[in-house]
């Protein structure tokens, strides 16, 4: 597994989870974007597992009060 595959994989795993958290909190994309001072498109890109920097993902994760847990598997 190369670096690019790892990047794509964690984005694809985390993005939908962040969308579900937002929906569970009954928050709109525009509300969250306003709170973080992000363009609305960035929240949508993140929630779809798209290519944005890890720093932007981490800001959204921190906003929701969540942490990342990494686990090695076979």
mmCIF file with all atom_site columns, C-alpha atoms in Angstrom:
data_model
loop_
_atom_site.group_PDB
_atom_site.id
_atom_site.type_symbol
_atom_site.label_atom_id
_atom_site.label_alt_id
_atom_site.label_comp_id
_atom_site.label_asym_id
_atom_site.label_entity_id
_atom_site.label_seq_id
_atom_site.pdbx_PDB_ins_code
_atom_site.Cartn_x
_atom_site.Cartn_y
_atom_site.Cartn_z
_atom_site.occupancy
_atom_site.B_iso_or_equiv
_atom_site.pdbx_formal_charge
_atom_site.auth_seq_id
_atom_site.auth_comp_id
_atom_site.auth_asym_id
_atom_site.auth_atom_id
_atom_site.pdbx_PDB_model_num
ATOM 1  C CA . UNK A 1 1  ? 0.000   0.000  0.000  1.00 0.00 ? 1  UNK A CA 1
ATOM 2  C CA . UNK A 1 2  ? 1.481   3.317  -1.033 1.00 0.00 ? 2  UNK A CA 1
ATOM 3  C CA . UNK A 1 3  ? 1.113   6.782  0.464  1.00 0.00 ? 3  UNK A CA 1
ATOM 4  C CA . UNK A 1 4  ? -1.490  7.950  -2.064 1.00 0.00 ? 4  UNK A CA 1
ATOM 5  C CA . UNK A 1 5  ? -3.690  4.919  -1.369 1.00 0.00 ? 5  UNK A CA 1
ATOM 6  C CA . UNK A 1 6  ? -3.480  5.570  2.377  1.00 0.00 ? 6  UNK A CA 1
ATOM 7  C CA . UNK A 1 7  ? -4.519  9.204  1.870  1.00 0.00 ? 7  UNK A CA 1
ATOM 8  C CA . UNK A 1 8  ? -7.505  8.228  -0.266 1.00 0.00 ? 8  UNK A CA 1
ATOM 9  C CA . UNK A 1 9  ? -8.544  5.488  2.132  1.00 0.00 ? 9  UNK A CA 1
ATOM 10 C CA . UNK A 1 10 ? -8.631  7.602  5.291  1.00 0.00 ? 10 UNK A CA 1
ATOM 11 C CA . UNK A 1 11 ? -10.514 10.363 3.499  1.00 0.00 ? 11 UNK A CA 1
ATOM 12 C CA . UNK A 1 12 ? -13.094 7.891  2.213  1.00 0.00 ? 12 UNK A CA 1
ATOM 13 C CA . UNK A 1 13 ? -13.483 6.432  5.699  1.00 0.00 ? 13 UNK A CA 1
ATOM 14 C CA . UNK A 1 14 ? -13.684 9.686  7.650  1.00 0.00 ? 14 UNK A CA 1
ATOM 15 C CA . UNK A 1 15 ? -15.724 11.832 5.248  1.00 0.00 ? 15 UNK A CA 1
ATOM 16 C CA . UNK A 1 16 ? -19.020 9.907  5.466  1.00 0.00 ? 16 UNK A CA 1
ATOM 17 C CA . UNK A 1 17 ? -18.626 9.621  9.237  1.00 0.00 ? 17 UNK A CA 1
ATOM 18 C CA . UNK A 1 18 ? -18.334 13.395 9.481  1.00 0.00 ? 18 UNK A CA 1
ATOM 19 C CA . UNK A 1 19 ? -21.466 13.780 7.359  1.00 0.00 ? 19 UNK A CA 1
ATOM 20 C CA . UNK A 1 20 ? -23.357 11.424 9.686  1.00 0.00 ? 20 UNK A CA 1
ATOM 21 C CA . UNK A 1 21 ? -22.203 13.373 12.740 1.00 0.00 ? 21 UNK A CA 1
ATOM 22 C CA . UNK A 1 22 ? -23.466 16.606 11.164 1.00 0.00 ? 22 UNK A CA 1
ATOM 23 C CA . UNK A 1 23 ? -26.810 15.044 10.292 1.00 0.00 ? 23 UNK A CA 1
ATOM 24 C CA . UNK A 1 24 ? -27.165 13.589 13.798 1.00 0.00 ? 24 UNK A CA 1
ATOM 25 C CA . UNK A 1 25 ? -26.576 17.071 15.216 1.00 0.00 ? 25 UNK A CA 1
ATOM 26 C CA . UNK A 1 26 ? -29.188 18.426 12.770 1.00 0.00 ? 26 UNK A CA 1
ATOM 27 C CA . UNK A 1 27 ? -26.772 21.021 11.431 1.00 0.00 ? 27 UNK A CA 1
ATOM 28 C CA . UNK A 1 28 ? -26.733 22.249 7.851  1.00 0.00 ? 28 UNK A CA 1
ATOM 29 C CA . UNK A 1 29 ? -23.608 22.411 5.738  1.00 0.00 ? 29 UNK A CA 1
ATOM 30 C CA . UNK A 1 30 ? -23.919 26.189 5.594  1.00 0.00 ? 30 UNK A CA 1
ATOM 31 C CA . UNK A 1 31 ? -24.178 26.450 9.398  1.00 0.00 ? 31 UNK A CA 1
ATOM 32 C CA . UNK A 1 32 ? -21.038 24.347 9.949  1.00 0.00 ? 32 UNK A CA 1
ATOM 33 C CA . UNK A 1 33 ? -19.181 26.226 7.210  1.00 0.00 ? 33 UNK A CA 1
ATOM 34 C CA . UNK A 1 34 ? -20.088 29.508 8.879  1.00 0.00 ? 34 UNK A CA 1
ATOM 35 C CA . UNK A 1 35 ? -18.900 28.306 12.269 1.00 0.00 ? 35 UNK A CA 1
ATOM 36 C CA . UNK A 1 36 ? -15.534 27.237 10.822 1.00 0.00 ? 36 UNK A CA 1
ATOM 37 C CA . UNK A 1 37 ? -15.305 30.121 8.352  1.00 0.00 ? 37 UNK A CA 1
ATOM 38 C CA . UNK A 1 38 ? -14.946 27.549 5.541  1.00 0.00 ? 38 UNK A CA 1
ATOM 39 C CA . UNK A 1 39 ? -16.551 27.832 2.118  1.00 0.00 ? 39 UNK A CA 1
ATOM 40 C CA . UNK A 1 40 ? -19.636 25.594 1.944  1.00 0.00 ? 40 UNK A CA 1
ATOM 41 C CA . UNK A 1 41 ? -17.949 23.590 -0.819 1.00 0.00 ? 41 UNK A CA 1
ATOM 42 C CA . UNK A 1 42 ? -15.165 22.515 1.540  1.00 0.00 ? 42 UNK A CA 1
ATOM 43 C CA . UNK A 1 43 ? -17.589 20.850 3.955  1.00 0.00 ? 43 UNK A CA 1
ATOM 44 C CA . UNK A 1 44 ? -19.209 19.010 1.066  1.00 0.00 ? 44 UNK A CA 1
ATOM 45 C CA . UNK A 1 45 ? -15.817 17.914 -0.303 1.00 0.00 ? 45 UNK A CA 1
ATOM 46 C CA . UNK A 1 46 ? -14.733 16.662 3.119  1.00 0.00 ? 46 UNK A CA 1
ATOM 47 C CA . UNK A 1 47 ? -17.973 14.763 3.688  1.00 0.00 ? 47 UNK A CA 1
ATOM 48 C CA . UNK A 1 48 ? -17.580 13.082 0.291  1.00 0.00 ? 48 UNK A CA 1
ATOM 49 C CA . UNK A 1 49 ? -14.005 12.039 1.145  1.00 0.00 ? 49 UNK A CA 1
ATOM 50 C CA . UNK A 1 50 ? -12.529 14.466 -1.354 1.00 0.00 ? 50 UNK A CA 1
ATOM 51 C CA . UNK A 1 51 ? -9.069  15.920 -1.622 1.00 0.00 ? 51 UNK A CA 1
ATOM 52 C CA . UNK A 1 52 ? -8.547  18.662 0.921  1.00 0.00 ? 52 UNK A CA 1
ATOM 53 C CA . UNK A 1 53 ? -5.698  19.015 3.358  1.00 0.00 ? 53 UNK A CA 1
ATOM 54 C CA . UNK A 1 54 ? -5.523  16.986 6.545  1.00 0.00 ? 54 UNK A CA 1
ATOM 55 C CA . UNK A 1 55 ? -5.545  20.292 8.439  1.00 0.00 ? 55 UNK A CA 1
ATOM 56 C CA . UNK A 1 56 ? -9.049  21.096 7.145  1.00 0.00 ? 56 UNK A CA 1
ATOM 57 C CA . UNK A 1 57 ? -10.301 17.615 8.074  1.00 0.00 ? 57 UNK A CA 1
ATOM 58 C CA . UNK A 1 58 ? -8.816  18.023 11.541 1.00 0.00 ? 58 UNK A CA 1
ATOM 59 C CA . UNK A 1 59 ? -10.543 21.386 12.076 1.00 0.00 ? 59 UNK A CA 1
ATOM 60 C CA . UNK A 1 60 ? -13.900 19.789 11.287 1.00 0.00 ? 60 UNK A CA 1
ATOM 61 C CA . UNK A 1 61 ? -13.129 16.792 13.497 1.00 0.00 ? 61 UNK A CA 1
ATOM 62 C CA . UNK A 1 62 ? -12.169 19.114 16.358 1.00 0.00 ? 62 UNK A CA 1
ATOM 63 C CA . UNK A 1 63 ? -15.312 21.204 15.817 1.00 0.00 ? 63 UNK A CA 1
ATOM 64 C CA . UNK A 1 64 ? -17.394 18.067 16.403 1.00 0.00 ? 64 UNK A CA 1
ATOM 65 C CA . UNK A 1 65 ? -15.320 17.185 19.481 1.00 0.00 ? 65 UNK A CA 1
ATOM 66 C CA . UNK A 1 66 ? -14.112 13.916 17.964 1.00 0.00 ? 66 UNK A CA 1
ATOM 67 C CA . UNK A 1 67 ? -10.751 12.159 17.801 1.00 0.00 ? 67 UNK A CA 1
ATOM 68 C CA . UNK A 1 68 ? -9.178  9.867  15.214 1.00 0.00 ? 68 UNK A CA 1
ATOM 69 C CA . UNK A 1 69 ? -8.405  6.317  16.268 1.00 0.00 ? 69 UNK A CA 1
ATOM 70 C CA . UNK A 1 70 ? -5.982  4.408  14.047 1.00 0.00 ? 70 UNK A CA 1
ATOM 71 C CA . UNK A 1 71 ? -5.908  0.626  14.074 1.00 0.00 ? 71 UNK A CA 1
ATOM 72 C CA . UNK A 1 72 ? -3.663  -1.764 12.182 1.00 0.00 ? 72 UNK A CA 1
ATOM 73 C CA . UNK A 1 73 ? -5.302  -4.788 10.567 1.00 0.00 ? 73 UNK A CA 1
ATOM 74 C CA . UNK A 1 74 ? -4.162  -7.714 8.480  1.00 0.00 ? 74 UNK A CA 1
#
